[in-house]
Amino acid sequence: MINQENVVSDIRGFLGQFVSDPDVPVDQDLFGSGLVNSLFAMQLVLHIESEYGLSISNEDLDFDNFKSLEAIAGFIERKNGESSV
């Protein structure tokens, strides 16, 4: 079972490879704040697919799914629920 707190921790760790201070609030807009860009988004998608065994479709590539740590964790939980049905 995927835990939102664990997902946030994992994504922060991944984010830490690309930014100097990945300890951002879970609801901070990662793109609006300039913390990440579209290239990072693609790296994040690959990380999520690899780490969580999920297949992310073009329809999933919605900005709202990736705009914050909270949004990413919710997206992963939803996708995990779909794949276990």
C-alpha positions in Angstrom: 0.0 0.0 0.0 1.4 3.4 -1.0 1.5 5.9 1.8 1.3 9.6 1.0 4.0 10.6 3.5 6.4 8.0 2.0 5.7 9.3 -1.5 6.3 12.9 -0.4 9.6 11.8 1.2 10.6 9.9 -1.9 9.8 12.8 -4.3 11.6 15.3 -2.0 14.7 13.0 -2.2 14.4 12.8 -6.0 13.9 16.6 -6.1 17.0 17.0 -4.0 19.1 15.7 -6.9 18.1 18.8 -8.9 17.6 21.7 -6.5 19.6 23.1 -3.6 16.7 23.0 -1.0 14.0 20.3 -1.7 12.4 20.8 1.7 9.4 22.7 0.2 5.8 22.8 1.7 3.7 19.9 0.3 1.3 22.4 -1.3 3.9 24.7 -2.9 3.5 25.2 -6.7 6.7 23.6 -7.9 6.4 25.1 -11.4 4.9 28.5 -10.4 7.7 29.0 -7.9 10.3 28.3 -10.6 11.7 25.4 -8.6 11.3 23.0 -11.4 10.6 23.1 -15.2 9.2 20.9 -17.9 12.4 18.9 -18.3 12.2 18.0 -14.6 8.6 17.0 -15.1 9.7 14.4 -17.6 12.4 13.1 -15.3 9.8 12.9 -12.6 7.4 10.9 -14.7 10.2 8.4 -15.5 11.1 8.2 -11.8 7.4 7.6 -10.8 7.0 4.9 -13.5 10.2 3.1 -12.3 9.8 3.6 -8.6 6.1 2.8 -8.3 5.6 0.4 -11.3 3.0 2.7 -12.9 2.4 3.4 -16.5 1.7 7.1 -17.1 -0.4 7.9 -20.1 -0.6 11.1 -22.1 -3.9 11.8 -20.4 -2.1 11.7 -17.0 0.3 14.4 -18.1 -1.9 17.1 -16.6 -0.2 20.0 -14.8 -2.5 19.5 -11.8 -1.1 16.0 -11.3 2.4 17.3 -10.8 2.2 20.9 -9.6 3.0 20.1 -5.9 4.3 17.3 -3.7 0.8 16.9 -2.4 -0.6 16.6 -6.0 2.1 14.1 -7.0 1.4 11.9 -4.0 -2.4 12.0 -4.7 -1.8 11.2 -8.3 0.4 8.2 -7.4 -2.2 6.9 -5.0 -4.9 7.2 -7.6 -2.9 5.5 -10.3 -1.9 2.8 -7.9 -5.5 2.2 -7.1 -6.3 1.9 -10.8 -3.5 -0.6 -11.4 -4.6 -2.8 -8.5 -8.2 -3.2 -9.7 
